[in-house]
Amino acid sequence: MLQKGTTSAGPGSASLILDAIRVAGTISRVGISQVTGLTGATVSNVVRRLLEQDLILEIGRAESTGGKPRVLLELNPTARYAIGVHLDHSALTFVVVNLAGAPVFQETQSGIAQASPDEVVERMAHEVDAMILRSGIERERVLGVGLVSPGPLTSQSGIHLAPPFMKHWEEYPLDVRLSEATGLPVLLENDATASAVGEYWSGGTDREANFATLFMGTGLGAGLFMQGSQYSGASGNAGEVGHTCVDINGPQCWCGMRGCVEFMAGPHAVVAKAHSDSVLAHELGLTALPPDSEITSQFAVIATASAAGNTRARALLEESARYIAVAAHSVANILDLQMIVLTGQGFAAASDIYLPRLQETLSNSFFARSSHSVDVRLSRAAETAAAIGGAAIVLQSEFVPQRSASLVANVRKAGAVSELSTLSK
Ligand SMILES: [Zn+2]
């Protein structure tokens, strides 16, 4: 793991400076001093040490504005790596990302279906080892593994998954077991939150300070990024938008509430409705209702049919999109969001339906629209966002233990990013 807080300049200043460089992209020592409030001497000392550790690079000089030209600094993307693993019924996705949050290797395998937790841990550990070997990365440069699963999770170590299709995983200490099997630190996060962190780290959000990712895989959730920081809530379960009520007289959901949007309009519901429509089921070749491990693939079949002109398939997705737009609208109003990023396999498969519906709903009825609009967009990596986010959470835990919104705001205010435009090659 990286050294942290070992400088005489005070605990955490190395992390603070690394984060300032990451947020800015390219920045000078003077710029760092401005945005962090650290003295010039402290910044010089810490930067020298980070250069020695190969964590950052000097990449040239800014054009002089009179005085001595400033040397510009950037993260060294190949200095460290993190691994993300997204555990889902329908797929197991692995990624390796570099220090800048960019994927350098990725692989998707068949999902875990009904395999036992021990079998799944063995499989994941084997793949993590193989991936490190194949990507040619020195193992000591790997910081750890971010393991992403559907929620809800509890704050104690271990995975506590309540969805009915993962009952046999309850109380299984997945993060501990995977750490023992790989010899690497393992952090656990839910899929929606991880995808929000992934969007942020990989630059998919234009560094917007207040945004949510809506994640549709087998279920539906939201990851929240408030004022430049991930928002997790009291137990790490913030953003359970799937269990927002959209019909108080609706069917009983497994969570205890009635009329939850996931239960009424998530991929499960769409697939079940397709099966109950005998004409559509016949057209799509759907026979028996599939196991949970095949919900996302059957949802994709419906989306493909819709895109090819099947009006019954399209009507099902349109109905689902209307419900999900209502839930998204509530989240945007409550949190005064600037952006919503759609991600996960479900939105990747049917973005042609969901994206315009959400855009329309938000542009017509977002409460604060006279002040600002809500930008609704599809993730640039909708199918792998959660796994990338898992890896990003590892990077984040190393580099931004004390990240605050004020740092992001200061970087913007100081125009640190604009130093890039004056970079003289
Ligand atoms: Zn519910």
Tab-separated table of C-alpha atoms and ligand atoms in Angstrom:
chain	number	residue	atom	x	y	z
A	1	MET	CA	0.000	0.000	0.000
A	2	LEU	CA	1.087	3.559	-0.477
A	3	GLN	CA	2.742	5.511	2.243
A	4	LYS	CA	0.437	8.097	3.643
A	5	GLY	CA	0.816	10.869	6.125
A	6	THR	CA	4.489	10.325	6.697
A	7	THR	CA	5.663	13.751	5.737
A	8	SER	CA	6.852	16.273	8.243
A	9	ALA	CA	4.424	18.594	6.548
A	10	GLY	CA	1.616	16.875	8.426
A	11	PRO	CA	-0.523	13.822	7.994
A	12	GLY	CA	-2.396	13.513	4.755
A	13	SER	CA	-0.671	16.237	2.766
A	14	ALA	CA	0.665	13.711	0.253
A	15	SER	CA	-2.873	12.429	-0.333
A	16	LEU	CA	-4.189	15.955	-0.581
A	17	ILE	CA	-1.567	16.922	-3.154
A	18	LEU	CA	-2.076	13.755	-5.187
A	19	ASP	CA	-5.792	14.415	-5.294
A	20	ALA	CA	-5.240	18.031	-6.313
A	21	ILE	CA	-3.074	16.827	-9.208
A	22	ARG	CA	-5.645	14.198	-10.182
A	23	VAL	CA	-8.580	16.610	-10.104
A	24	ALA	CA	-6.680	19.270	-12.042
A	25	GLY	CA	-5.174	16.883	-14.594
A	26	THR	CA	-2.115	19.086	-14.965
A	27	ILE	CA	-0.999	21.616	-12.393
A	28	SER	CA	2.096	23.468	-11.138
A	29	ARG	CA	3.493	23.552	-7.611
A	30	VAL	CA	2.157	27.081	-7.226
A	31	GLY	CA	-1.251	25.905	-8.411
A	32	ILE	CA	-1.221	23.094	-5.852
A	33	SER	CA	-0.382	25.542	-3.119
A	34	GLN	CA	-3.290	27.747	-4.163
A	35	VAL	CA	-5.902	25.000	-4.228
A	36	THR	CA	-4.790	23.104	-1.125
A	37	GLY	CA	-3.758	25.991	1.092
A	38	LEU	CA	-0.457	24.232	1.868
A	39	THR	CA	2.680	26.370	1.989
A	40	GLY	CA	5.055	26.469	-0.960
A	41	ALA	CA	7.747	24.728	1.100
A	42	THR	CA	5.415	21.887	2.051
A	43	VAL	CA	4.280	21.436	-1.525
A	44	SER	CA	7.909	21.364	-2.739
A	45	ASN	CA	8.875	18.741	-0.154
A	46	VAL	CA	5.938	16.475	-0.817
A	47	VAL	CA	6.183	16.829	-4.600
A	48	ARG	CA	9.863	15.868	-4.451
A	49	ARG	CA	8.953	12.723	-2.522
A	50	LEU	CA	6.095	11.849	-4.899
A	51	LEU	CA	8.477	12.267	-7.845
A	52	GLU	CA	10.984	9.940	-6.143
A	53	GLN	CA	8.207	7.401	-5.623
A	54	ASP	CA	7.370	7.685	-9.325
A	55	LEU	CA	3.741	8.530	-8.494
A	56	ILE	CA	3.820	11.803	-10.446
A	57	LEU	CA	5.695	13.138	-13.467
A	58	GLU	CA	7.039	16.491	-14.563
A	59	ILE	CA	5.644	16.961	-18.063
A	60	GLY	CA	6.913	20.348	-19.228
A	61	ARG	CA	6.570	24.009	-18.456
A	62	ALA	CA	3.690	26.422	-18.682
A	63	GLU	CA	4.306	29.487	-20.845
A	64	SER	CA	5.823	32.236	-18.798
A	65	THR	CA	3.576	35.064	-17.754
A	66	GLY	CA	6.528	37.181	-16.762
A	67	GLY	CA	8.328	35.206	-14.063
A	68	LYS	CA	10.061	31.857	-14.205
A	69	PRO	CA	8.010	29.326	-16.218
A	70	ARG	CA	6.174	26.908	-13.954
A	71	VAL	CA	6.917	23.204	-14.147
A	72	LEU	CA	3.717	21.221	-14.701
A	73	LEU	CA	2.951	17.990	-12.877
A	74	GLU	CA	0.697	15.048	-13.701
A	75	LEU	CA	-0.133	11.699	-12.127
A	76	ASN	CA	1.998	8.858	-13.454
A	77	PRO	CA	-0.802	6.558	-14.632
A	78	THR	CA	1.366	3.423	-14.628
A	79	ALA	CA	2.662	3.919	-11.080
A	80	ARG	CA	-0.135	1.936	-9.457
A	81	TYR	CA	-3.104	-0.174	-10.504
A	82	ALA	CA	-6.342	-1.357	-8.955
A	83	ILE	CA	-8.600	-4.272	-9.797
A	84	GLY	CA	-12.383	-4.125	-9.958
A	85	VAL	CA	-14.613	-7.187	-9.832
A	86	HIS	CA	-18.345	-6.908	-10.449
A	87	LEU	CA	-20.219	-9.868	-9.071
A	88	ASP	CA	-23.621	-10.329	-10.632
A	89	HIS	CA	-25.967	-13.162	-11.399
A	90	SER	CA	-25.696	-12.652	-15.107
A	91	ALA	CA	-21.982	-11.852	-15.465
A	92	LEU	CA	-18.670	-11.632	-13.633
A	93	THR	CA	-16.757	-8.618	-14.885
A	94	PHE	CA	-13.080	-7.986	-14.138
A	95	VAL	CA	-11.108	-4.834	-14.897
A	96	VAL	CA	-7.651	-3.478	-14.174
A	97	VAL	CA	-7.429	0.305	-14.077
A	98	ASN	CA	-4.373	2.516	-13.851
A	99	LEU	CA	-3.787	5.313	-11.398
A	100	ALA	CA	-5.729	7.723	-13.612
A	101	GLY	CA	-8.805	5.467	-13.473
A	102	ALA	CA	-8.495	4.299	-17.089
A	103	PRO	CA	-9.116	0.593	-17.806
A	104	VAL	CA	-6.062	-1.218	-19.152
A	105	PHE	CA	-7.550	-4.708	-19.155
A	106	GLN	CA	-11.058	-6.080	-18.899
A	107	GLU	CA	-12.876	-9.360	-19.189
A	108	THR	CA	-16.460	-10.507	-18.777
A	109	GLN	CA	-17.341	-14.084	-17.916
A	110	SER	CA	-20.570	-15.924	-17.317
A	111	GLY	CA	-22.315	-15.025	-14.063
A	112	ILE	CA	-22.361	-16.769	-10.726
A	113	ALA	CA	-25.838	-18.301	-11.152
A	114	GLN	CA	-26.361	-20.653	-8.201
A	115	ALA	CA	-22.660	-21.438	-7.543
A	116	SER	CA	-21.663	-21.617	-3.871
A	117	PRO	CA	-19.835	-18.615	-2.395
A	118	ASP	CA	-16.658	-20.684	-1.867
A	119	GLU	CA	-16.634	-21.716	-5.529
A	120	VAL	CA	-17.125	-18.125	-6.638
A	121	VAL	CA	-14.271	-16.860	-4.428
A	122	GLU	CA	-11.942	-19.498	-5.860
A	123	ARG	CA	-12.932	-18.526	-9.380
A	124	MET	CA	-12.443	-14.803	-8.721
A	125	ALA	CA	-9.056	-15.297	-7.050
A	126	HIS	CA	-7.872	-17.433	-9.958
A	127	GLU	CA	-8.973	-14.792	-12.466
A	128	VAL	CA	-7.377	-11.940	-10.506
A	129	ASP	CA	-4.031	-13.782	-10.540
A	130	ALA	CA	-4.342	-14.600	-14.239
A	131	MET	CA	-5.256	-11.020	-15.097
A	132	ILE	CA	-2.233	-9.584	-13.287
A	133	LEU	CA	-0.010	-12.016	-15.188
A	134	ARG	CA	-1.627	-11.370	-18.582
A	135	SER	CA	-1.548	-7.602	-18.283
A	136	GLY	CA	2.156	-7.694	-17.426
A	137	ILE	CA	1.768	-5.543	-14.314
A	138	GLU	CA	4.128	-6.001	-11.382
A	139	ARG	CA	2.035	-7.401	-8.549
A	140	GLU	CA	3.484	-4.940	-6.027
A	141	ARG	CA	1.972	-2.120	-8.067
A	142	VAL	CA	-1.541	-3.485	-7.489
A	143	LEU	CA	-3.162	-1.642	-4.605
A	144	GLY	CA	-6.094	-3.964	-4.053
A	145	VAL	CA	-9.423	-5.253	-5.280
A	146	GLY	CA	-12.739	-3.398	-5.264
A	147	LEU	CA	-15.491	-5.987	-5.139
A	148	VAL	CA	-18.869	-4.805	-6.320
A	149	SER	CA	-22.149	-6.592	-5.726
A	150	PRO	CA	-25.841	-5.825	-5.660
A	151	GLY	CA	-26.935	-4.268	-2.371
A	152	PRO	CA	-27.909	-3.976	0.324
A	153	LEU	CA	-24.663	-4.324	2.227
A	154	THR	CA	-24.049	-3.813	5.924
A	155	SER	CA	-21.281	-1.837	7.510
A	156	GLN	CA	-19.782	-4.929	9.125
A	157	SER	CA	-17.288	-6.938	7.143
A	158	GLY	CA	-19.038	-9.420	4.932
A	159	ILE	CA	-21.714	-9.473	2.331
A	160	HIS	CA	-25.317	-9.321	3.378
A	161	LEU	CA	-27.447	-9.581	0.335
A	162	ALA	CA	-31.144	-9.560	0.861
A	163	PRO	CA	-32.492	-9.927	-2.702
A	164	PRO	CA	-34.324	-13.247	-2.900
A	165	PHE	CA	-32.102	-14.528	-5.707
A	166	MET	CA	-28.980	-14.267	-3.519
A	167	LYS	CA	-30.316	-15.574	-0.211
A	168	HIS	CA	-27.623	-18.224	0.022
A	169	TRP	CA	-24.975	-15.450	0.178
A	170	GLU	CA	-26.288	-13.881	3.360
A	171	GLU	CA	-23.741	-13.564	6.152
A	172	TYR	CA	-20.932	-14.858	3.919
A	173	PRO	CA	-17.754	-12.792	4.573
A	174	LEU	CA	-16.975	-12.400	0.898
A	175	ASP	CA	-14.459	-9.567	1.176
A	176	VAL	CA	-12.485	-11.372	3.888
A	177	ARG	CA	-12.414	-14.631	1.931
A	178	LEU	CA	-11.372	-12.959	-1.319
A	179	SER	CA	-8.628	-11.072	0.497
A	180	GLU	CA	-7.326	-14.344	1.990
A	181	ALA	CA	-7.434	-16.001	-1.420
A	182	THR	CA	-5.650	-13.214	-3.324
A	183	GLY	CA	-3.383	-11.764	-0.638
A	184	LEU	CA	-4.665	-8.316	-1.654
A	185	PRO	CA	-6.787	-5.854	0.325
A	186	VAL	CA	-10.435	-6.073	-0.707
A	187	LEU	CA	-13.043	-3.321	-0.437
A	188	LEU	CA	-16.739	-4.061	-0.854
A	189	GLU	CA	-19.237	-1.679	-2.447
A	190	ASN	CA	-22.693	-1.870	-3.990
A	191	ASP	CA	-22.999	-1.701	-7.768
A	192	ALA	CA	-24.795	1.621	-8.076
A	193	THR	CA	-22.421	3.540	-5.782
A	194	ALA	CA	-19.410	1.944	-7.444
A	195	SER	CA	-20.599	3.022	-10.866
A	196	ALA	CA	-20.886	6.632	-9.645
A	197	VAL	CA	-17.309	6.583	-8.340
A	198	GLY	CA	-16.197	5.000	-11.617
A	199	GLU	CA	-17.840	7.735	-13.662
A	200	TYR	CA	-16.161	10.353	-11.531
A	201	TRP	CA	-12.679	8.839	-11.661
A	202	SER	CA	-12.732	8.081	-15.342
A	203	GLY	CA	-13.831	11.624	-16.126
A	204	GLY	CA	-17.248	10.637	-17.506
A	205	THR	CA	-18.997	13.364	-15.552
A	206	ASP	CA	-16.962	16.401	-16.587
A	207	ARG	CA	-16.200	16.632	-12.879
A	208	GLU	CA	-19.724	17.760	-12.135
A	209	ALA	CA	-20.095	18.185	-8.438
A	210	ASN	CA	-23.662	16.880	-7.974
A	211	PHE	CA	-24.721	13.888	-9.991
A	212	ALA	CA	-26.305	10.453	-9.722
A	213	THR	CA	-25.742	7.310	-11.693
A	214	LEU	CA	-28.849	5.224	-12.284
A	215	PHE	CA	-27.734	1.629	-12.487
A	216	MET	CA	-29.917	-1.013	-14.129
A	217	GLY	CA	-28.504	-4.535	-14.030
A	218	THR	CA	-30.682	-7.300	-12.655
A	219	GLY	CA	-32.150	-4.647	-10.335
A	220	LEU	CA	-32.230	-0.860	-10.230
A	221	GLY	CA	-30.209	1.465	-7.974
A	222	ALA	CA	-28.570	4.863	-7.823
A	223	GLY	CA	-25.080	6.017	-6.871
A	224	LEU	CA	-24.799	9.548	-5.519
A	225	PHE	CA	-21.976	12.047	-5.809
A	226	MET	CA	-22.673	15.165	-3.792
A	227	GLN	CA	-20.512	18.286	-3.933
A	228	GLY	CA	-17.590	16.355	-5.324
A	229	SER	CA	-17.770	13.408	-2.914
A	230	GLN	CA	-19.415	10.025	-2.920
A	231	TYR	CA	-22.488	10.003	-0.673
A	232	SER	CA	-23.063	6.658	1.029
A	233	GLY	CA	-25.567	7.356	3.788
A	234	ALA	CA	-25.518	5.907	7.297
A	235	SER	CA	-24.817	2.311	6.261
A	236	GLY	CA	-23.540	2.575	2.702
A	237	ASN	CA	-26.981	1.975	1.246
A	238	ALA	CA	-27.889	5.459	0.007
A	239	GLY	CA	-29.478	5.596	-3.432
A	240	GLU	CA	-31.845	2.624	-3.254
A	241	VAL	CA	-33.991	4.263	-5.880
A	242	GLY	CA	-35.332	0.862	-6.948
A	243	HIS	CA	-37.365	0.827	-3.757
A	244	THR	CA	-38.987	4.192	-4.392
A	245	CYS	CA	-42.756	3.783	-4.333
A	246	VAL	CA	-44.457	4.747	-7.583
A	247	ASP	CA	-47.865	3.211	-6.723
A	248	ILE	CA	-49.124	2.961	-3.152
A	249	ASN	CA	-51.658	0.359	-4.276
A	250	GLY	CA	-49.030	-1.573	-6.202
A	251	PRO	CA	-47.862	-5.135	-5.572
A	252	GLN	CA	-46.004	-6.084	-2.401
A	253	CYS	CA	-42.211	-5.861	-2.934
A	254	TRP	CA	-39.760	-8.158	-1.142
A	255	CYS	CA	-38.368	-5.135	0.737
A	256	GLY	CA	-41.632	-4.650	2.616
A	257	MET	CA	-42.968	-1.679	0.625
A	258	ARG	CA	-45.689	-1.700	-2.036
A	259	GLY	CA	-45.362	-0.492	-5.595
A	260	CYS	CA	-41.552	-0.165	-5.704
A	261	VAL	CA	-40.294	1.011	-9.090
A	262	GLU	CA	-37.867	-1.911	-9.409
A	263	PHE	CA	-40.646	-4.391	-8.669
A	264	MET	CA	-43.063	-2.755	-11.094
A	265	ALA	CA	-40.783	-1.619	-13.909
A	266	GLY	CA	-37.278	-3.088	-13.483
A	267	PRO	CA	-35.820	-5.739	-15.807
A	268	HIS	CA	-37.531	-8.541	-13.851
A	269	ALA	CA	-40.923	-6.928	-14.350
A	270	VAL	CA	-40.311	-6.258	-18.046
A	271	VAL	CA	-39.245	-9.850	-18.675
A	272	ALA	CA	-42.200	-11.240	-16.705
A	273	LYS	CA	-44.629	-9.070	-18.700
A	274	ALA	CA	-43.088	-10.230	-21.973
A	275	HIS	CA	-43.669	-13.832	-20.904
A	276	SER	CA	-47.271	-13.148	-19.949
A	277	ASP	CA	-47.976	-11.605	-23.384
A	278	SER	CA	-48.466	-14.789	-25.388
A	279	VAL	CA	-48.097	-13.035	-28.761
A	280	LEU	CA	-44.848	-11.330	-27.793
A	281	ALA	CA	-43.502	-14.427	-26.025
A	282	HIS	CA	-44.125	-16.385	-29.202
A	283	GLU	CA	-42.490	-13.736	-31.408
A	284	LEU	CA	-39.387	-13.613	-29.202
A	285	GLY	CA	-39.217	-17.372	-28.656
A	286	LEU	CA	-39.637	-17.002	-24.893
A	287	THR	CA	-40.813	-20.196	-23.197
A	288	ALA	CA	-40.505	-20.714	-19.431
A	289	LEU	CA	-39.741	-17.736	-17.185
A	290	PRO	CA	-35.931	-17.673	-16.910
A	291	PRO	CA	-33.790	-18.005	-13.767
A	292	ASP	CA	-32.484	-14.726	-12.342
A	293	SER	CA	-29.124	-15.278	-13.991
A	294	GLU	CA	-30.798	-14.808	-17.385
A	295	ILE	CA	-32.939	-11.762	-16.642
A	296	THR	CA	-30.489	-9.262	-18.126
A	297	SER	CA	-29.936	-11.336	-21.257
A	298	GLN	CA	-33.701	-11.760	-21.810
A	299	PHE	CA	-34.156	-8.047	-21.168
A	300	ALA	CA	-31.585	-7.448	-23.907
A	301	VAL	CA	-33.577	-9.711	-26.263
A	302	ILE	CA	-36.657	-7.554	-25.658
A	303	ALA	CA	-34.602	-4.376	-26.235
A	304	THR	CA	-33.191	-5.750	-29.483
A	305	ALA	CA	-36.677	-6.664	-30.707
A	306	SER	CA	-37.924	-3.188	-29.837
A	307	ALA	CA	-35.073	-1.564	-31.736
A	308	ALA	CA	-35.893	-3.803	-34.719
A	309	GLY	CA	-39.466	-2.490	-34.807
A	310	ASN	CA	-41.436	-4.864	-32.563
A	311	THR	CA	-44.160	-2.571	-31.207
A	312	ARG	CA	-45.220	-4.863	-28.350
A	313	ALA	CA	-41.652	-5.059	-27.065
A	314	ARG	CA	-41.309	-1.320	-27.455
A	315	ALA	CA	-44.536	-0.660	-25.513
A	316	LEU	CA	-43.235	-2.722	-22.581
A	317	LEU	CA	-40.000	-0.752	-22.447
A	318	GLU	CA	-41.803	2.577	-22.872
A	319	GLU	CA	-44.015	1.749	-19.899
A	320	SER	CA	-40.988	0.779	-17.801
A	321	ALA	CA	-39.227	3.990	-18.829
A	322	ARG	CA	-42.196	6.107	-17.712
A	323	TYR	CA	-42.029	4.629	-14.217
A	324	ILE	CA	-38.252	4.891	-13.972
A	325	ALA	CA	-38.384	8.495	-15.182
A	326	VAL	CA	-40.713	9.306	-12.278
A	327	ALA	CA	-38.264	7.787	-9.792
A	328	ALA	CA	-35.335	9.620	-11.437
A	329	HIS	CA	-37.319	12.857	-11.292
A	330	SER	CA	-37.807	12.419	-7.519
A	331	VAL	CA	-34.095	11.825	-6.972
A	332	ALA	CA	-33.183	14.864	-9.086
A	333	ASN	CA	-35.628	17.098	-7.206
A	334	ILE	CA	-34.596	15.935	-3.736
A	335	LEU	CA	-30.882	16.320	-4.439
A	336	ASP	CA	-30.975	19.233	-6.930
A	337	LEU	CA	-28.872	17.214	-9.365
A	338	GLN	CA	-26.893	18.624	-12.279
A	339	MET	CA	-26.518	15.322	-14.073
A	340	ILE	CA	-27.879	11.771	-14.231
A	341	VAL	CA	-25.725	9.104	-15.885
A	342	LEU	CA	-27.478	5.910	-17.024
A	343	THR	CA	-25.361	2.837	-16.603
A	344	GLY	CA	-25.430	-0.948	-16.241
A	345	GLN	CA	-26.340	-3.616	-18.816
A	346	GLY	CA	-30.040	-2.742	-18.796
A	347	PHE	CA	-29.585	0.861	-19.859
A	348	ALA	CA	-26.796	-0.175	-22.221
A	349	ALA	CA	-29.265	-2.478	-24.000
A	350	ALA	CA	-32.229	-0.080	-24.205
A	351	SER	CA	-30.817	3.438	-24.017
A	352	ASP	CA	-32.802	4.381	-27.138
A	353	ILE	CA	-35.989	4.129	-25.032
A	354	TYR	CA	-34.871	5.187	-21.535
A	355	LEU	CA	-32.562	8.072	-22.375
A	356	PRO	CA	-35.093	10.230	-24.289
A	357	ARG	CA	-37.874	9.462	-21.792
A	358	LEU	CA	-35.771	10.571	-18.820
A	359	GLN	CA	-34.480	13.604	-20.712
A	360	GLU	CA	-38.012	14.660	-21.574
A	361	THR	CA	-39.331	14.193	-18.028
A	362	LEU	CA	-36.454	16.114	-16.463
A	363	SER	CA	-36.532	18.941	-18.970
A	364	ASN	CA	-40.310	19.417	-18.610
A	365	SER	CA	-40.759	19.101	-14.871
A	366	PHE	CA	-37.483	19.294	-12.926
A	367	PHE	CA	-38.312	21.691	-10.110
A	368	ALA	CA	-35.221	23.930	-10.340
A	369	ARG	CA	-35.157	24.048	-14.168
A	370	SER	CA	-35.356	27.837	-14.180
A	371	SER	CA	-31.942	27.800	-12.450
A	372	HIS	CA	-30.294	24.927	-14.293
A	373	SER	CA	-31.076	21.898	-16.396
A	374	VAL	CA	-30.341	18.250	-15.571
A	375	ASP	CA	-28.035	16.652	-18.110
A	376	VAL	CA	-29.170	13.031	-18.636
A	377	ARG	CA	-26.665	10.913	-20.521
A	378	LEU	CA	-25.574	7.341	-21.107
A	379	SER	CA	-22.319	6.203	-19.486
A	380	ARG	CA	-19.397	5.816	-21.882
A	381	ALA	CA	-18.839	2.364	-20.361
A	382	ALA	CA	-22.337	1.337	-19.320
A	383	GLU	CA	-21.628	-2.404	-19.285
A	384	THR	CA	-18.436	-2.240	-17.242
A	385	ALA	CA	-19.015	0.890	-15.147
A	386	ALA	CA	-19.586	-0.983	-11.903
A	387	ALA	CA	-16.361	-2.982	-12.193
A	388	ILE	CA	-14.383	0.132	-13.141
A	389	GLY	CA	-15.980	1.833	-10.149
A	390	GLY	CA	-14.865	-1.001	-7.861
A	391	ALA	CA	-11.289	-0.379	-8.921
A	392	ALA	CA	-11.775	3.384	-8.595
A	393	ILE	CA	-12.919	2.923	-5.006
A	394	VAL	CA	-9.586	1.290	-4.246
A	395	LEU	CA	-7.763	4.273	-5.793
A	396	GLN	CA	-9.997	6.669	-3.923
A	397	SER	CA	-9.382	4.978	-0.582
A	398	GLU	CA	-5.648	5.374	-1.148
A	399	PHE	CA	-5.576	8.913	-2.349
A	400	VAL	CA	-8.515	10.833	-1.037
A	401	PRO	CA	-9.140	9.881	2.598
A	402	GLN	CA	-9.982	13.465	3.324
A	403	ARG	CA	-11.195	14.744	-0.003
A	404	SER	CA	-13.523	17.620	0.406
A	405	ALA	CA	-15.778	19.518	-1.911
A	406	SER	CA	-13.764	22.636	-1.208
A	407	LEU	CA	-10.706	21.163	-2.915
A	408	VAL	CA	-12.652	20.523	-6.120
A	409	ALA	CA	-14.158	23.989	-5.905
A	410	ASN	CA	-10.741	25.537	-5.318
A	411	VAL	CA	-9.243	23.761	-8.306
A	412	ARG	CA	-12.029	25.185	-10.459
A	413	LYS	CA	-11.793	28.639	-8.939
A	414	ALA	CA	-8.058	28.892	-9.245
A	415	GLY	CA	-8.328	27.949	-12.896
A	416	ALA	CA	-5.724	25.287	-12.258
A	417	VAL	CA	-7.053	23.263	-15.168
A	418	SER	CA	-6.473	26.182	-17.486
A	419	GLU	CA	-2.746	25.835	-16.940
A	420	LEU	CA	-3.069	22.932	-19.312
A	421	SER	CA	-3.946	25.294	-22.121
A	422	THR	CA	-0.699	27.158	-21.659
A	423	LEU	CA	1.390	24.013	-21.642
A	424	SER	CA	4.466	24.580	-23.765
A	425	LYS	CA	5.683	21.333	-25.234
B	1	ZN	ZN	-39.090	-2.614	-2.595
